[in-house]
Short mmCIF file of C-alpha atoms in Angstrom, two decimals:
data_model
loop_
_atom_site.label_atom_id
_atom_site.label_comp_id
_atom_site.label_asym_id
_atom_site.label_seq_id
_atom_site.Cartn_x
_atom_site.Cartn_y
_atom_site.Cartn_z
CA UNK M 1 0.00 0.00 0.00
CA UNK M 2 1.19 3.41 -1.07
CA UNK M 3 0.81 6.41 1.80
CA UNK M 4 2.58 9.69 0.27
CA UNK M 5 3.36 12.11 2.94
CA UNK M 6 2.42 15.28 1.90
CA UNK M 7 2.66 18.92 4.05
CA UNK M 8 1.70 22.27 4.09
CA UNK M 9 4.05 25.03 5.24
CA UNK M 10 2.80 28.79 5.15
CA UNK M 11 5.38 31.53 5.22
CA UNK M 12 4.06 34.73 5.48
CA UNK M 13 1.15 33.85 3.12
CA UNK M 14 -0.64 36.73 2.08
CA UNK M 15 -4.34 35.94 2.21
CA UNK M 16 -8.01 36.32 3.86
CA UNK M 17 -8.88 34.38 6.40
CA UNK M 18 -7.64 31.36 7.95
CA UNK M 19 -5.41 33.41 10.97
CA UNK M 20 -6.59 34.78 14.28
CA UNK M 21 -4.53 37.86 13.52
CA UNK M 22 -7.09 39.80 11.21
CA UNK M 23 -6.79 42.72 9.08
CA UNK M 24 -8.94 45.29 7.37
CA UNK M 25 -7.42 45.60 4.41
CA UNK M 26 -4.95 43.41 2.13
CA UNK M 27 -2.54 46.60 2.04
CA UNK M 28 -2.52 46.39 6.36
CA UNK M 29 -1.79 42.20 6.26
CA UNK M 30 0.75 43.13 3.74
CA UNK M 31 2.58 45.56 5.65
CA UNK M 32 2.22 42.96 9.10
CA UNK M 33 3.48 40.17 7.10
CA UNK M 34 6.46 41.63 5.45
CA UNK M 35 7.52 44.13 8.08
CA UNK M 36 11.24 43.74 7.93
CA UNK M 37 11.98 42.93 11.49
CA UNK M 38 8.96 40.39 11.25
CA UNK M 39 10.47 38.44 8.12
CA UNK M 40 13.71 38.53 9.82
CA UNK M 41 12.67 36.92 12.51
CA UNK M 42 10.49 34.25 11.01
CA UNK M 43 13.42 33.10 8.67
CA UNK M 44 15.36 32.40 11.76
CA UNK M 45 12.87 30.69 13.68
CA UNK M 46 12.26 28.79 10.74
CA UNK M 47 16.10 27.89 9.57
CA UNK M 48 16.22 27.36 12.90
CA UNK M 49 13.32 25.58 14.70
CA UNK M 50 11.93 23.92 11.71
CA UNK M 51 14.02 23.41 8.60
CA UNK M 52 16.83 20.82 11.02
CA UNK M 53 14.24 17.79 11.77
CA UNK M 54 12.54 17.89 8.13
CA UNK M 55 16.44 18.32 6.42
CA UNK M 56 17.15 15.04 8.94
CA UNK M 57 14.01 13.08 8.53
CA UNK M 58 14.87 9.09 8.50
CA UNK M 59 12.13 8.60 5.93
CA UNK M 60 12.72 11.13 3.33
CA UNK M 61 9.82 10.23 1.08
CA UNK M 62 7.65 12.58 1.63
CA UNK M 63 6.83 16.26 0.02
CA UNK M 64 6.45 19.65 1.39
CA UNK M 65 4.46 22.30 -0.01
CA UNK M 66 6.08 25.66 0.78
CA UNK M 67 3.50 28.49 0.33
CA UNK M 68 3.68 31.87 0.01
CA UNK M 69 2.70 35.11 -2.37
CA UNK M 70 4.56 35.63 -5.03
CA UNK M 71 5.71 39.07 -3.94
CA UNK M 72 7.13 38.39 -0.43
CA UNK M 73 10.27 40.56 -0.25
CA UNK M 74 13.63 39.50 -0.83
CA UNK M 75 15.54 37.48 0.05
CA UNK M 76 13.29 35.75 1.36
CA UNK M 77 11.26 34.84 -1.87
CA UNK M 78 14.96 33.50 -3.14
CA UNK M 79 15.64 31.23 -0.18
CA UNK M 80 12.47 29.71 -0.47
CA UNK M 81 13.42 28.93 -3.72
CA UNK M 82 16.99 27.85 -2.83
CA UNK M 83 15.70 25.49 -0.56
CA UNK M 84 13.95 23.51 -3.01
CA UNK M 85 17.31 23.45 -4.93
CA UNK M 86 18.83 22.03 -2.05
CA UNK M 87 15.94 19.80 -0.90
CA UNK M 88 13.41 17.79 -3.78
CA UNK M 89 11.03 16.92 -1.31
CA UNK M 90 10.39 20.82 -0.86
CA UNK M 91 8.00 22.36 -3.63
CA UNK M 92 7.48 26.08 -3.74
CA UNK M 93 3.82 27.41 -4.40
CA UNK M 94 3.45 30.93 -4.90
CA UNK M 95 -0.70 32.09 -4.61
CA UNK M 96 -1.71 34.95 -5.49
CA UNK M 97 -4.30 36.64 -1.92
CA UNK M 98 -7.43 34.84 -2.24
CA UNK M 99 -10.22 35.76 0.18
CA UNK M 100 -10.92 31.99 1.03
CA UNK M 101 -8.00 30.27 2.87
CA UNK M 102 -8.96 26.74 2.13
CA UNK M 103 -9.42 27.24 -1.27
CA UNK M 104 -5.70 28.65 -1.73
CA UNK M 105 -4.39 26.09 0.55
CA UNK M 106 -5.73 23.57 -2.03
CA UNK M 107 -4.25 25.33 -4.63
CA UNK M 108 -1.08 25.14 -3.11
CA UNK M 109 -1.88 21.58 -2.37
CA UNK M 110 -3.82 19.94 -5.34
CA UNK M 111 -0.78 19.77 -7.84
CA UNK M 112 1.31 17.48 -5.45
CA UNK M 113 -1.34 14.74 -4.90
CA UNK M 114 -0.17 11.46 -6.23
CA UNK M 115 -3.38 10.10 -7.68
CA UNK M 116 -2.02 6.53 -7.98
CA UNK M 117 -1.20 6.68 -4.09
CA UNK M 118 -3.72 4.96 -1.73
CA UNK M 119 -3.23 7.01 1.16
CA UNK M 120 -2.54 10.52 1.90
CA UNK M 121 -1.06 11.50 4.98
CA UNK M 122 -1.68 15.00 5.12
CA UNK M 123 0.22 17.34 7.94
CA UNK M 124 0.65 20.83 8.70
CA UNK M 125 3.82 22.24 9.06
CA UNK M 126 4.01 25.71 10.76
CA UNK M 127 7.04 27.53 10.03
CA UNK M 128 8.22 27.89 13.85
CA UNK M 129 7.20 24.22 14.74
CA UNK M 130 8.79 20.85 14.52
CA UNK M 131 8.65 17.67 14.46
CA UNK M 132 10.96 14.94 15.00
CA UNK M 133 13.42 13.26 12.70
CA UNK M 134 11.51 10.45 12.77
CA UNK M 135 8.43 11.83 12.17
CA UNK M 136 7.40 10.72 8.37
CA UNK M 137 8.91 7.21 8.96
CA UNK M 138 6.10 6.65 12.15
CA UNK M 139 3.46 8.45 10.41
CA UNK M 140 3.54 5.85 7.21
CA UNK M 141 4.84 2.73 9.46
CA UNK M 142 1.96 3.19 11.99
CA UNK M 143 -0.52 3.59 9.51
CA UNK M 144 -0.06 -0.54 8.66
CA UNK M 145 -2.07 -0.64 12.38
CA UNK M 146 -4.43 1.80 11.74
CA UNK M 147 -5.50 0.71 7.91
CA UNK M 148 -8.65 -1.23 9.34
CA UNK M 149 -10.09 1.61 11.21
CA UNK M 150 -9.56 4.03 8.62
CA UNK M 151 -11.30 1.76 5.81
CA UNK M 152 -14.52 2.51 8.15
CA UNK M 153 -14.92 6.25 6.61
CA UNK M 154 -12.00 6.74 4.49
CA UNK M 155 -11.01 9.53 7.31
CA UNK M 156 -8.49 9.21 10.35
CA UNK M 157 -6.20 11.26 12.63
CA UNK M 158 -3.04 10.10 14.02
CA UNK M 159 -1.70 12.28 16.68
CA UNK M 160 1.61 11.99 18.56
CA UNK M 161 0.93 13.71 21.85
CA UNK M 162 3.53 13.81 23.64
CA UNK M 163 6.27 17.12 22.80
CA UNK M 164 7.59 20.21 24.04
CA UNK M 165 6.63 23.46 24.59
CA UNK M 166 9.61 26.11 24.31
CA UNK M 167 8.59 29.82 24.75
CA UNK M 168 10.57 32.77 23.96
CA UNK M 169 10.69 35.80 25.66
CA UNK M 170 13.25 38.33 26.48
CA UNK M 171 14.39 36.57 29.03
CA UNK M 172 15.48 33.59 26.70
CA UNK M 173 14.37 30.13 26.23
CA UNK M 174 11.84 27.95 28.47
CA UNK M 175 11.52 23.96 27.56
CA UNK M 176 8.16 22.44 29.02
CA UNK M 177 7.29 18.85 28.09
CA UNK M 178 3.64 18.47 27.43
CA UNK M 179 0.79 15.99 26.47
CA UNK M 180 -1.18 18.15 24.13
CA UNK M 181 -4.03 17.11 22.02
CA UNK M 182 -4.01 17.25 18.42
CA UNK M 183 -1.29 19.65 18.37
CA UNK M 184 -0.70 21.20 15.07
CA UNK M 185 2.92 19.76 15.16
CA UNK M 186 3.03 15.57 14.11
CA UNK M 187 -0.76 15.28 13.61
CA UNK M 188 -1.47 13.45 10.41
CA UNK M 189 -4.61 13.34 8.33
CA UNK M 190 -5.10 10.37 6.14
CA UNK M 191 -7.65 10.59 3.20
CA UNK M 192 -7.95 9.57 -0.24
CA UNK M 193 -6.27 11.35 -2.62
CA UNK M 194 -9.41 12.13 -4.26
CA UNK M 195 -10.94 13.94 -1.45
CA UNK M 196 -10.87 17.23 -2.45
CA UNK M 197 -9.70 17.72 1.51
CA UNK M 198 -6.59 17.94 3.24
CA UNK M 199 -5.59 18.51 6.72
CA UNK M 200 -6.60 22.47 6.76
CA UNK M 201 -10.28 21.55 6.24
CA UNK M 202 -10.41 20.31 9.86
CA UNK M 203 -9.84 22.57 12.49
CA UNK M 204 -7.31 20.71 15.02
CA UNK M 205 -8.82 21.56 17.93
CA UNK M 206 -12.12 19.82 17.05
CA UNK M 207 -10.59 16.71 14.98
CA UNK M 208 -13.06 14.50 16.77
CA UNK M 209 -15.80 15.82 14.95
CA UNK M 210 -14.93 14.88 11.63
CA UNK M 211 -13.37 11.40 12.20
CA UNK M 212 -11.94 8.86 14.25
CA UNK M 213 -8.39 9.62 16.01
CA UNK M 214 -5.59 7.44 17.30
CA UNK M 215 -3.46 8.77 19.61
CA UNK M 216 0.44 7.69 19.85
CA UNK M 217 1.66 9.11 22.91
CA UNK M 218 4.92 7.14 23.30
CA UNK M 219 7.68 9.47 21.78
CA UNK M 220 8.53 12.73 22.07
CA UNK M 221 7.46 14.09 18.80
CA UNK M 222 7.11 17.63 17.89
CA UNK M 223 7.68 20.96 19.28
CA UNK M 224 5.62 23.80 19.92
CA UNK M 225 7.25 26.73 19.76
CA UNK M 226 5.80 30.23 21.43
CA UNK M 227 7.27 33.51 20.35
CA UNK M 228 6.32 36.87 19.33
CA UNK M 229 4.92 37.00 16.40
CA UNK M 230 2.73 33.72 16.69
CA UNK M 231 -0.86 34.02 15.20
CA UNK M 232 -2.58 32.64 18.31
CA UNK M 233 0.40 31.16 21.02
CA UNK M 234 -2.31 29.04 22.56
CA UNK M 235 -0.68 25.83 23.89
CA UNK M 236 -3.85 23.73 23.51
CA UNK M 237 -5.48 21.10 25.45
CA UNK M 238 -3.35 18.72 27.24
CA UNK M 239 -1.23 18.93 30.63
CA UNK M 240 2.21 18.31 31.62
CA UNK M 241 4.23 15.58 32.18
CA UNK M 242 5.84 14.91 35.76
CA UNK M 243 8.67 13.60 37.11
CA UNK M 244 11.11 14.81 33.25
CA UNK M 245 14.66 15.96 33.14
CA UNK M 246 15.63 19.46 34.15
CA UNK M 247 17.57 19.85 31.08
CA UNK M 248 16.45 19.22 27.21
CA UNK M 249 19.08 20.34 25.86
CA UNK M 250 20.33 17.23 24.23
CA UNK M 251 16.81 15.52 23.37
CA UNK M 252 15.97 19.05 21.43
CA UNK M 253 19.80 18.08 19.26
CA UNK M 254 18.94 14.28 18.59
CA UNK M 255 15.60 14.26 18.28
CA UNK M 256 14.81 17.52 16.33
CA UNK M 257 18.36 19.01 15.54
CA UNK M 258 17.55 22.21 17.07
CA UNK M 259 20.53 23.64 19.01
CA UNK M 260 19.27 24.92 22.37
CA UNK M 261 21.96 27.10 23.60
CA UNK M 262 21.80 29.06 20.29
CA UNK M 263 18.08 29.48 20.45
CA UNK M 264 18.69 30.99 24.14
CA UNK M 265 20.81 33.65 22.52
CA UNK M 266 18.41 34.64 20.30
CA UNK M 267 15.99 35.20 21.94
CA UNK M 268 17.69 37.02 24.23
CA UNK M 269 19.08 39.36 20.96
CA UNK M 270 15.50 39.88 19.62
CA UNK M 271 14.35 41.09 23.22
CA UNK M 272 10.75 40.52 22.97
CA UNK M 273 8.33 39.65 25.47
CA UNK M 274 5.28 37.30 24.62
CA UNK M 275 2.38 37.84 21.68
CA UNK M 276 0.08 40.33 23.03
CA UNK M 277 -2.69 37.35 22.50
CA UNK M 278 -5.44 36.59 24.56
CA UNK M 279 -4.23 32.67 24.87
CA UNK M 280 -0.26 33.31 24.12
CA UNK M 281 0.99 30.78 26.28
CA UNK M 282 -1.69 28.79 28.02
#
């Protein structure tokens, strides 16, 4: 049985909808999104945070959808770009602002459906979150348990609850390990690939109403990161786990490639507090 992995990574889309952040006009999301010191600081999170587990993924069949508008300044438009140089498994789609997100986030999508696959495993992939380096190589190896249940409707969530929280504040870095709930980070979608559907057309936090879920919690999976410029910084539902090491310094290098100590500093440069968001944080 063929599952294709297949994710969506926003950066800095300019579009309607589909963000908590909201804006009047398309000329005011514009100048939010690519306000210099904004873009600067997404590229690092991202190079940072996210970019290390995908580069190191043990499975690397799988494809990433890189979205964005076709005018986001440079450089950043040409690193985008670079990076699918660099990487195959990264595709570039550039969408023009549509008012509906869904429907550009199937545009973005659509082109990069194998129709000959059985399976999709659809994830989403924000652009300060990660996920483990064995994150694809679960997602399609687990499924061989879960192929039964998801015959019932053609529809089921996998999520791997169990991760880690890092905020950043002026102050630096804070690691908390958590057992969220259908975390945006390492939840996957499966569906036909003639669904029409992907992972964006079910709101995370309500999974349970669309299909049935499994839930993995054995490894540490993904990581939530919490800084500044996050569109909601809402940890989600879940609680933390007790008796955990003091220091996470080396899980965050073998498990997700993300360098701890340099994060720190940072954060620490950037001096910014927390999201001014009603949930940033909890």
């Amino acid at each position: 049985m063929r599952v294709q992995m297949l994710g969506l990574c926003r950066f800095s889309y300019l579009g309607g909808r589909g963000f908590q952040v909201l804006h009047e006009t398309v000329e005011e999301r514009r100048a939010f999104l690519y306000d210099p010191d904004r873009l600067e600081r997404r590229w690092f999170w991202f190079e940072t945070v996210t970019l290390p587990g995908l580069v190191a993924q043990t499975d690397p069949d799988f494809t990433l959808v890189l979205m964005t508008g076709p005018d986001l300044p440079e450089p950043y438009l040409s690193r985008l770009r670079e990076l699918t140089e660099i990487m195959p498994q990264f595709k570039l789609a550039l969408v023009p602002p549509m008012e509906f997100h869904l429907e550009a986030c199937m545009a973005a999508i659509s082109p990069h459906i194998e129709p000959g696959a059985d399976v999709v495993g659809h994830f989403r992939q924000d652009d300060d979150d990660a996920v483990a380096i064995d994150y694809i190589q679960c997602a399609r190896s687990d499924f061989a348990q879960m192929r039964d249940l998801w015959a019932i409707r053609r529809r089921l969530s996998c999520d791997y609850s169990r991760g880690l929280v890092l905020k950043a504040t002026e102050t630096g870095i804070s690691v908390e390990p958590r057992m969220i709930y259908n975390a945006v980070a390492a939840l996957t979608v499966y569906l036909p690939p003639d669904a029409r559907r992907s992972i964006m057309n079910f709101p995370h936090w309500k999974m349970g109403l669309y299909m049935p879920g499994v839930t993995l919690p054995g490894k540490m999976m993904y990581v939530r990161f919490l800084n500044h410029d996050n569109d909601s910084g809402a940890i989600g539902a879940g609680y933390g786990l007790p008796n955990t090491p003091a220091d996470w310094t080396e899980t965050l290098a073998t498990r997700f490639r993300i360098d701890l100590p340099d994060l720190d500093r940072a954060a620490r440069n950037f001096s910014l507090p927390g999201a001014r968001r009603p949930n940033w944080g909890r």
